[in-house]
Coordinates of C-alpha atoms and ligand atoms in Angstrom, one line a residue:
M246 CA -2.6 -14.2 27.1
N247 CA -0.1 -13.8 24.0
K248 CA 0.5 -10.4 22.1
A249 CA 0.0 -10.2 18.4
D250 CA 3.8 -8.7 17.0
L251 CA 3.6 -6.7 14.3
I252 CA 5.6 -6.0 10.9
V253 CA 5.2 -2.6 8.8
G254 CA 7.1 -1.1 6.1
L255 CA 8.6 2.5 6.8
Q256 CA 9.2 3.6 3.5
W257 CA 7.3 3.9 0.1
G258 CA 6.6 0.1 0.0
D259 CA 8.1 -3.0 -1.1
E260 CA 10.7 -2.6 1.4
G261 CA 11.3 -6.5 1.9
K262 CA 8.6 -7.2 4.0
G263 CA 7.4 -10.5 2.4
K264 CA 10.8 -11.9 3.0
I265 CA 10.9 -11.1 6.7
V266 CA 7.3 -11.9 7.3
D267 CA 8.1 -15.7 5.9
H268 CA 11.2 -15.7 7.9
M269 CA 9.6 -15.3 11.0
A270 CA 6.5 -17.4 9.9
Q271 CA 8.7 -20.4 10.6
N272 CA 8.1 -19.9 14.1
V273 CA 4.5 -18.5 14.2
D274 CA 1.2 -20.2 14.3
V275 CA -1.2 -17.2 12.6
V276 CA -0.1 -14.6 10.1
C277 CA -2.8 -11.8 9.4
R278 CA -3.0 -9.1 6.7
F279 CA -4.5 -6.0 8.2
A280 CA -4.6 -3.5 5.0
G281 CA -4.4 -2.8 1.2
G282 CA -5.5 -5.1 -1.4
H283 CA -3.9 -6.6 -4.1
N284 CA -2.0 -3.5 -4.8
A285 CA 0.8 -5.3 -2.8
G286 CA 3.0 -7.1 -4.0
H287 CA 5.1 -9.4 -1.6
T288 CA 8.1 -11.6 -3.0
I289 CA 9.3 -14.8 -1.2
V290 CA 12.2 -16.6 -2.1
V291 CA 13.0 -20.0 -1.0
D292 CA 15.7 -22.4 -2.2
G293 CA 15.7 -20.8 -5.2
T294 CA 11.9 -20.8 -6.0
T295 CA 10.1 -17.4 -6.0
Y296 CA 6.7 -17.0 -5.0
A297 CA 4.7 -13.6 -5.6
L298 CA 1.7 -12.7 -3.0
H299 CA -0.6 -10.1 -3.2
L300 CA -3.6 -10.8 -1.1
I301 CA -2.5 -13.9 1.0
P302 CA -0.2 -13.4 3.8
S303 CA 3.1 -14.2 3.5
G304 CA 2.8 -17.1 6.3
V305 CA 1.3 -19.6 3.6
L306 CA 4.9 -20.9 3.1
N307 CA 4.9 -22.0 6.6
P308 CA 2.9 -25.3 6.2
N309 CA 1.7 -25.2 10.1
A310 CA 0.6 -21.3 10.0
I311 CA -2.8 -20.1 9.6
N312 CA -3.2 -17.3 7.5
I313 CA -6.1 -14.9 7.7
I314 CA -6.9 -11.6 5.7
G315 CA -8.8 -9.1 8.3
N316 CA -11.6 -7.1 7.7
G317 CA -9.4 -4.1 6.9
V318 CA -8.3 -5.9 3.6
V319 CA -9.9 -4.9 0.5
V320 CA -10.5 -8.5 -1.7
S321 CA -10.3 -9.0 -4.9
P322 CA -12.1 -12.2 -5.4
E323 CA -11.2 -12.5 -9.2
N324 CA -7.5 -12.0 -8.4
L325 CA -7.6 -14.3 -5.5
I326 CA -9.3 -17.4 -7.3
N327 CA -7.4 -17.1 -10.4
K328 CA -4.2 -15.9 -9.6
E329 CA -3.1 -16.3 -5.8
L330 CA -4.8 -19.4 -5.0
K331 CA -3.8 -21.5 -8.3
Q332 CA -0.2 -21.4 -6.8
F333 CA -1.4 -23.8 -4.1
S334 CA -3.1 -27.1 -4.0
T335 CA -5.5 -26.4 -1.1
L336 CA -5.4 -24.1 1.8
Q337 CA -9.1 -25.0 3.1
G338 CA -8.3 -24.7 6.6
K339 CA -5.4 -22.7 6.3
L340 CA -6.5 -19.6 5.1
F341 CA -9.3 -17.5 6.5
I342 CA -11.1 -14.4 5.2
S343 CA -12.8 -11.9 7.2
D344 CA -16.5 -11.7 6.3
K345 CA -16.4 -8.0 7.2
A346 CA -13.3 -7.1 4.5
H347 CA -14.6 -5.4 1.8
L348 CA -15.3 -6.7 -1.8
L349 CA -13.2 -5.1 -4.7
F350 CA -14.6 -5.5 -8.2
P351 CA -13.5 -5.1 -11.9
F352 CA -15.6 -2.1 -12.0
H353 CA -13.3 -0.8 -8.9
S354 CA -10.3 -1.0 -11.3
L355 CA -12.4 0.8 -14.3
I356 CA -13.2 3.7 -12.0
D357 CA -9.3 3.6 -10.9
H358 CA -8.3 3.7 -14.4
A359 CA -10.9 6.7 -15.5
K360 CA -9.7 8.6 -12.5
E361 CA -6.5 8.5 -12.9
K362 CA -6.9 9.6 -16.7
M363 CA -9.1 12.6 -15.4
R364 CA -6.2 14.1 -12.9
K365 CA -3.7 16.5 -14.4
K366 CA -1.1 14.8 -12.7
A367 CA -1.7 11.0 -12.1
I368 CA -1.0 9.3 -8.8
G369 CA 0.3 6.4 -10.5
T370 CA -1.8 3.9 -8.8
T371 CA -1.5 0.4 -9.3
G372 CA -4.6 0.3 -11.6
K373 CA -6.1 -2.1 -9.4
G374 CA -8.8 -0.8 -7.9
I375 CA -7.7 0.0 -4.3
G376 CA -9.0 3.8 -4.0
P377 CA -12.3 3.3 -5.7
A378 CA -13.0 0.1 -3.3
Y379 CA -12.2 1.9 0.2
A380 CA -14.2 4.8 -1.0
D381 CA -17.4 2.7 -1.5
K382 CA -16.6 1.6 1.9
I383 CA -16.6 5.0 3.6
L384 CA -19.2 6.2 1.6
R385 CA -21.2 3.2 2.9
V386 CA -22.3 1.7 -0.4
G387 CA -19.4 -1.1 -0.5
H388 CA -20.3 -4.3 -0.1
R389 CA -18.7 -7.0 2.1
V390 CA -16.9 -10.5 1.6
G391 CA -20.3 -11.7 3.9
E392 CA -22.6 -10.8 1.1
L393 CA -21.3 -13.7 -1.0
K394 CA -23.2 -16.1 0.4
D395 CA -26.3 -14.5 -1.3
P396 CA -25.2 -14.1 -4.9
E397 CA -29.0 -12.9 -6.4
K398 CA -29.1 -10.4 -3.4
L399 CA -25.8 -9.0 -3.8
T400 CA -26.1 -8.9 -7.6
S401 CA -29.4 -6.9 -7.3
K402 CA -27.7 -4.0 -5.0
I403 CA -24.8 -3.9 -7.5
I404 CA -27.4 -3.3 -10.1
S405 CA -29.4 -0.8 -8.4
Y406 CA -26.1 1.0 -6.9
F407 CA -25.0 1.4 -11.0
E408 CA -28.9 2.8 -12.0
T409 CA -28.5 5.3 -9.0
N410 CA -25.4 6.2 -9.9
K411 CA -25.8 6.2 -13.7
E412 CA -24.4 9.9 -14.1
F413 CA -21.2 8.8 -12.6
F414 CA -20.6 5.5 -14.6
D415 CA -21.3 7.7 -17.7
V416 CA -18.7 10.3 -17.2
M417 CA -16.4 7.6 -16.7
E418 CA -17.9 5.5 -19.5
I419 CA -18.0 2.5 -17.4
E420 CA -21.4 0.1 -18.5
T421 CA -23.4 -1.3 -16.0
P422 CA -22.5 -5.0 -15.8
K423 CA -25.1 -7.5 -17.3
E424 CA -26.9 -9.3 -14.6
E425 CA -26.8 -12.5 -15.8
E426 CA -23.0 -12.7 -16.1
L427 CA -22.7 -10.3 -12.7
L428 CA -24.5 -13.4 -11.0
K429 CA -22.7 -16.1 -12.8
D430 CA -19.2 -14.6 -11.5
I431 CA -20.5 -13.9 -7.9
K432 CA -22.0 -17.5 -7.7
W433 CA -18.1 -18.6 -8.9
Y434 CA -16.6 -16.5 -6.2
K435 CA -19.2 -18.0 -3.7
E436 CA -18.1 -21.6 -5.1
N437 CA -14.2 -20.9 -4.3
L438 CA -14.1 -18.7 -1.4
E439 CA -17.2 -19.9 0.8
C440 CA -14.9 -22.0 2.8
Y441 CA -12.9 -19.6 3.8
I442 CA -15.2 -16.9 4.9
T443 CA -15.8 -16.4 8.7
D444 CA -15.7 -13.8 11.5
T445 CA -12.0 -13.6 11.8
T446 CA -12.0 -11.2 14.3
Q447 CA -13.4 -13.7 16.8
L448 CA -10.6 -16.1 15.4
V449 CA -7.7 -14.5 16.3
W450 CA -9.2 -13.6 19.5
K451 CA -9.4 -17.4 20.3
L452 CA -6.1 -18.0 19.1
L453 CA -4.3 -15.3 21.1
K454 CA -6.4 -16.8 23.9
E455 CA -4.9 -20.4 23.4
D456 CA -1.4 -18.5 23.3
K457 CA -0.8 -18.8 19.7
R458 CA 1.8 -16.7 18.4
V459 CA 0.3 -14.3 16.0
L460 CA 2.0 -11.9 13.2
L461 CA 0.3 -9.1 11.9
E462 CA 1.7 -8.5 8.1
G463 CA 1.3 -4.7 6.9
A464 CA 1.2 -3.9 3.3
Q465 CA 2.4 -0.7 1.5
G466 CA 4.8 1.7 3.5
T467 CA 4.3 4.2 6.3
M468 CA 5.1 7.3 3.6
L469 CA 2.1 5.6 1.6
D470 CA -0.4 5.8 4.6
I471 CA -3.6 7.9 4.0
D472 CA -3.1 9.9 6.9
H473 CA 0.4 10.2 7.2
G474 CA 2.0 9.8 4.1
T475 CA 2.9 11.8 1.2
Y476 CA -0.8 13.1 0.0
P477 CA -2.5 12.8 -2.3
Y478 CA 0.2 10.5 -3.6
V479 CA -0.4 7.6 -0.7
T480 CA -2.7 4.8 -1.2
S481 CA -6.2 4.6 0.3
S482 CA -5.5 2.9 3.6
N483 CA -3.8 3.0 7.0
T484 CA -0.8 1.2 6.7
V485 CA 0.7 2.2 10.1
S486 CA 0.8 0.0 13.4
A487 CA -2.6 2.1 14.3
G488 CA -4.0 0.3 10.6
A489 CA -3.5 -3.4 12.5
C490 CA -5.9 -3.0 15.2
S491 CA -8.5 -1.4 13.0
G492 CA -8.1 -4.1 10.2
T493 CA -8.2 -6.9 12.4
G494 CA -10.3 -6.0 15.5
L495 CA -7.5 -6.0 17.5
N496 CA -6.7 -3.1 20.4
Q497 CA -3.5 -1.7 21.1
K498 CA -2.7 -3.6 24.3
D499 CA -2.9 -6.7 22.1
I500 CA 0.1 -5.6 19.9
G501 CA 3.4 -7.1 21.2
F502 CA 6.6 -6.4 19.5
V503 CA 6.9 -4.3 16.1
T504 CA 9.5 -4.6 13.4
G505 CA 9.4 -2.1 10.8
I506 CA 11.0 -3.0 7.5
A507 CA 13.6 -0.7 5.3
K508 CA 15.7 -1.1 2.7
A509 CA 19.3 0.2 2.8
Y510 CA 18.3 2.7 0.3
C511 CA 15.2 3.6 -0.9
T512 CA 12.5 3.3 -3.7
R513 CA 9.2 4.5 -4.6
V514 CA 7.0 3.4 -7.8
G515 CA 4.5 6.0 -8.6
N516 CA 4.3 9.5 -8.5
G517 CA 4.8 11.9 -5.3
P518 CA 7.9 13.3 -3.8
F519 CA 11.3 11.4 -3.0
P520 CA 13.2 13.5 -1.5
S521 CA 16.3 11.5 -1.5
E522 CA 15.7 10.3 -5.0
D523 CA 18.8 9.7 -7.2
F524 CA 18.9 10.7 -11.0
G525 CA 22.1 9.8 -11.6
V526 CA 24.1 6.4 -12.5
D527 CA 23.6 5.6 -8.5
G528 CA 19.9 5.4 -8.8
E529 CA 20.5 3.6 -11.9
K530 CA 22.7 0.8 -10.4
M531 CA 20.4 0.5 -7.4
A532 CA 17.5 -0.2 -9.8
E533 CA 19.4 -2.6 -11.9
V534 CA 21.2 -4.7 -8.8
G535 CA 18.4 -4.4 -6.7
R536 CA 15.6 -5.5 -9.6
E537 CA 13.8 -2.5 -8.6
F538 CA 10.7 -3.6 -10.9
G539 CA 7.4 -3.8 -9.2
T540 CA 5.9 -7.3 -8.4
T541 CA 2.2 -6.2 -8.9
T542 CA 2.0 -3.9 -12.3
G543 CA 6.2 -4.7 -13.4
R544 CA 6.6 -0.8 -13.3
K545 CA 10.1 0.5 -12.9
R546 CA 10.8 1.5 -9.2
R547 CA 12.1 5.1 -8.8
C548 CA 15.3 4.7 -6.1
G549 CA 17.7 6.8 -4.0
W550 CA 19.5 7.1 -1.0
F551 CA 18.3 6.2 2.5
D552 CA 16.2 8.8 4.2
A553 CA 17.2 9.0 7.7
V554 CA 14.3 11.7 8.4
A555 CA 11.4 10.0 6.7
A556 CA 12.8 6.6 8.7
K557 CA 13.1 8.2 12.1
H558 CA 9.6 9.6 11.7
A559 CA 8.4 6.2 10.7
C560 CA 9.7 4.5 13.6
R561 CA 8.0 6.9 15.8
L562 CA 4.6 7.2 14.0
N563 CA 4.6 3.0 14.4
G564 CA 6.3 2.3 17.7
V565 CA 9.3 0.5 16.1
D566 CA 11.1 -1.8 18.4
Q567 CA 13.5 -3.1 16.1
V568 CA 14.4 -2.2 12.2
A569 CA 14.9 -5.0 9.8
L570 CA 17.3 -3.5 7.2
M571 CA 16.9 -4.9 3.6
K572 CA 19.0 -5.4 0.4
I573 CA 21.9 -3.8 1.9
D574 CA 23.9 -6.4 -0.7
V575 CA 22.6 -4.2 -3.1
L576 CA 24.8 -1.4 -2.0
D577 CA 27.7 -3.9 -2.6
G578 CA 30.8 -2.4 -4.5
F579 CA 29.4 1.6 -4.2
E580 CA 32.5 3.8 -3.1
T581 CA 30.6 6.2 -1.2
I582 CA 27.2 5.7 0.1
K583 CA 25.0 8.5 0.9
V584 CA 22.2 9.2 3.9
C585 CA 19.7 11.5 3.9
V586 CA 20.1 13.3 7.1
G587 CA 18.3 16.5 7.0
Y588 CA 15.9 18.7 4.5
E589 CA 16.3 21.9 3.6
F590 CA 13.2 23.8 4.0
E591 CA 12.0 27.2 3.9
G592 CA 15.6 28.6 4.1
E593 CA 16.7 26.2 6.9
V594 CA 17.9 22.7 7.4
I595 CA 15.1 20.4 9.5
D596 CA 15.1 17.2 10.8
Y597 CA 11.7 16.4 10.8
V598 CA 9.0 15.9 8.3
P599 CA 6.9 18.6 7.2
Y600 CA 3.4 18.8 5.7
D601 CA 4.5 18.6 2.4
L602 CA 7.6 17.0 1.2
E603 CA 7.3 18.1 -2.4
D604 CA 9.2 21.5 -1.0
V605 CA 12.4 20.1 0.8
K606 CA 15.8 19.3 -0.8
P607 CA 18.0 16.4 0.9
V608 CA 20.8 17.2 3.0
Y609 CA 23.0 14.3 2.7
K610 CA 26.2 12.7 4.8
E611 CA 28.4 10.4 3.2
F612 CA 29.6 7.2 4.0
Q613 CA 32.8 4.7 2.8
G614 CA 31.3 1.6 1.0
W615 CA 32.2 -1.9 1.1
D616 CA 33.0 -4.4 -1.0
K617 CA 30.8 -7.3 -0.7
V618 CA 27.8 -8.7 1.8
E619 CA 25.9 -10.6 -0.3
G620 CA 25.0 -13.6 1.3
I621 CA 26.7 -13.5 4.6
R622 CA 24.8 -14.6 7.5
E623 CA 26.7 -13.2 10.7
F624 CA 27.0 -9.7 12.0
D625 CA 30.6 -10.1 12.8
A626 CA 31.6 -11.6 9.2
L627 CA 30.0 -8.2 7.6
P628 CA 33.0 -5.8 6.2
A629 CA 33.6 -3.1 9.0
E630 CA 32.4 -0.2 6.8
A631 CA 29.1 -2.1 6.4
K632 CA 29.2 -2.0 10.3
S633 CA 29.8 1.4 10.6
Y634 CA 27.1 2.1 8.0
I635 CA 24.1 0.1 10.2
K636 CA 25.7 1.8 13.3
A637 CA 25.3 5.2 12.2
L638 CA 21.9 4.4 10.8
E639 CA 20.8 3.1 14.5
E640 CA 21.8 6.2 15.5
L641 CA 20.2 8.7 12.9
I642 CA 16.8 6.8 13.3
D643 CA 17.0 6.0 17.1
T644 CA 15.7 2.9 16.5
K645 CA 18.0 -0.8 16.9
I646 CA 18.5 -2.7 13.9
G647 CA 17.7 -6.2 14.8
V648 CA 17.5 -7.7 11.4
I649 CA 20.1 -7.7 8.4
S650 CA 19.1 -9.0 5.1
T651 CA 21.9 -10.0 2.2
S652 CA 20.2 -11.5 -0.3
P653 CA 16.4 -12.6 -1.3
D654 CA 16.7 -15.8 0.1
R655 CA 14.8 -17.0 3.5
K656 CA 18.5 -18.2 4.7
D657 CA 20.4 -15.1 4.1
T658 CA 19.2 -13.3 7.0
I659 CA 21.1 -11.9 10.1
V660 CA 19.5 -11.8 13.4
R661 CA 21.5 -9.9 16.1
Ligands
LIG1061 P1 7.3 -6.0 -0.1 O1 6.1 -5.8 -0.9 O2 7.9 -5.2 0.9 O3 6.9 -7.4 0.7 O4 8.5 -6.4 -1.1 P2 8.7 -6.7 -2.6 O5 8.8 -8.4 -2.4 O6 7.9 -6.1 -3.2 O7 10.2 -6.3 -3.2 C1 11.5 -7.0 -2.3 C2 12.3 -7.4 -3.5 O8 13.5 -7.6 -3.0 C3 11.6 -8.6 -3.8 O9 11.9 -9.0 -5.2 C4 12.3 -9.6 -2.6 O10 12.5 -10.8 -3.2 C5 13.7 -8.9 -2.8 N1 14.6 -9.0 -1.9 C6 14.2 -9.2 -0.3 N2 15.3 -8.9 0.6 C7 16.6 -9.0 -0.2 C8 17.8 -8.5 0.0 O11 18.3 -8.7 1.4 N3 18.7 -8.6 -0.6 C9 18.1 -8.8 -2.4 N4 19.1 -8.4 -3.2 N5 16.7 -8.9 -2.3 C10 15.9 -8.7 -1.8
LIG1062 P1 3.7 -3.7 -1.3 O1 2.9 -4.1 0.2 C1 5.0 -0.2 -3.4 C2 1.8 2.7 -4.6 C3 1.4 2.7 -5.9 C4 1.1 4.2 -5.8 C5 0.2 4.2 -4.7 C6 -1.3 4.2 -4.8 O2 4.0 -4.2 -2.1 O3 4.9 -2.7 -0.2 P2 -3.1 2.2 -5.3 O4 -3.1 1.1 -6.3 O5 -3.0 1.7 -3.8 O6 -4.3 3.0 -5.2 O7 -1.5 3.2 -5.7 O8 0.8 3.7 -3.9 N1 1.3 1.5 -3.9 C7 2.7 0.6 -3.7 N2 4.0 1.0 -3.9 N3 4.6 -1.0 -2.7 C8 3.4 -1.4 -2.7 O9 2.6 -2.6 -2.0 C9 2.2 -0.3 -3.2 N4 1.0 -0.5 -3.2 C10 0.5 0.6 -3.2 O10 2.4 2.8 -6.8 O11 2.2 5.3 -6.0
LIG1063 MG1 6.0 -5.2 -2.7

């Protein structure tokens, strides 16, 4: 039986997962998302056309691939129908949504905004309702995609949920939905999504048994993982490899080759510690050249240097077999490139990720920059300084860099 290969983000998200999933999806039969929701924004550029995906897996541009939204995802029907599905004529027979995935309603987004306002220091969430939807799931008061088949029953459950939690909603000034309107919306969700809903666990088991090639697509990044990230400045799901099993119904023995995605520098959106953040002209230049603005919220991303300590930690956490090093072209023309190789912590230099990254200061090593790598498609054609940089990163993170990306375009990808 085939194993499912896996793609995960190694930093704070937006590493370029979409581009690599799309690149690899040209040779696979199935792409399956396992965690997160429409907080994710995966951008794919093919022959000059840009596609922005949030919930739909990045295999959708391979006309022959099946795309699965796994049970670990929180699904906003509103976003899926109104925004994403509209980019495609029809995906019937090409897209499947787990009946066990949890539903994310507009009121989850209202709770998200209200909670952010109440916090002393906001997390800087995407405001999409991700935390509240996962909270409902864990509290066992959430609703699953499978419940869309009975709109009347689901509507009455949601209304009664509002009634029993009236004080909670009153504090946040969130009104109970009007029953008639809610029912109308849920009927509309059913009408538009029913053809995609199925038991995706059985489906993916069947596909693997038929020796189909399956690629599991992670969202967010390791440093945003609810358990292993910079808590509480994280998202509300397990973004690491382990989440791929619980989020699909596969077990660890089903997982094959793991590719970890990392930028040649580092970015983060929202609040929370980011040891190698650069507040000077270099960080500004990365943001400008790398067009570091969020696909989902349009927010400016904070920029800084490659954090080899965090990346090595992420490779171990995820069982990474190879790293895809993205956006190396953004460093074109930098005279000197810094890499964070250690943290100053409680008076000493450490080479591991401690309990709280808030208290560390980066220790840098400097590398000589290069002229231009943009658009290069062969490893041998890279300037010597870029090759040395890649080699040094491989040693620092103790993992092979098997893929190098030199532009947003699918074709500008070096596979070693
Ligand atoms: P994801 O969330 O990990 O899929 O990443 P995003 O799509 O949010 O952000 C990555 C951005 O970088 C997108 O706009 C991509 O088109 C772009 N990108 C991906 N690879 C490269 C690259 O090698 N060079 C440059 N310049 N841009 C890239
Ligand atoms: P992709 O898949 C970057 C960040 C938010 C915020 C924190 C919590 O495109 O890499 P949430 O809305 O999830 O409760 O926000 O997580 N965040 C991301 N940052 N890329 C993402 O997804 C992200 N998804 C969530 O900015 O700091
Ligand atoms: Mg993104």
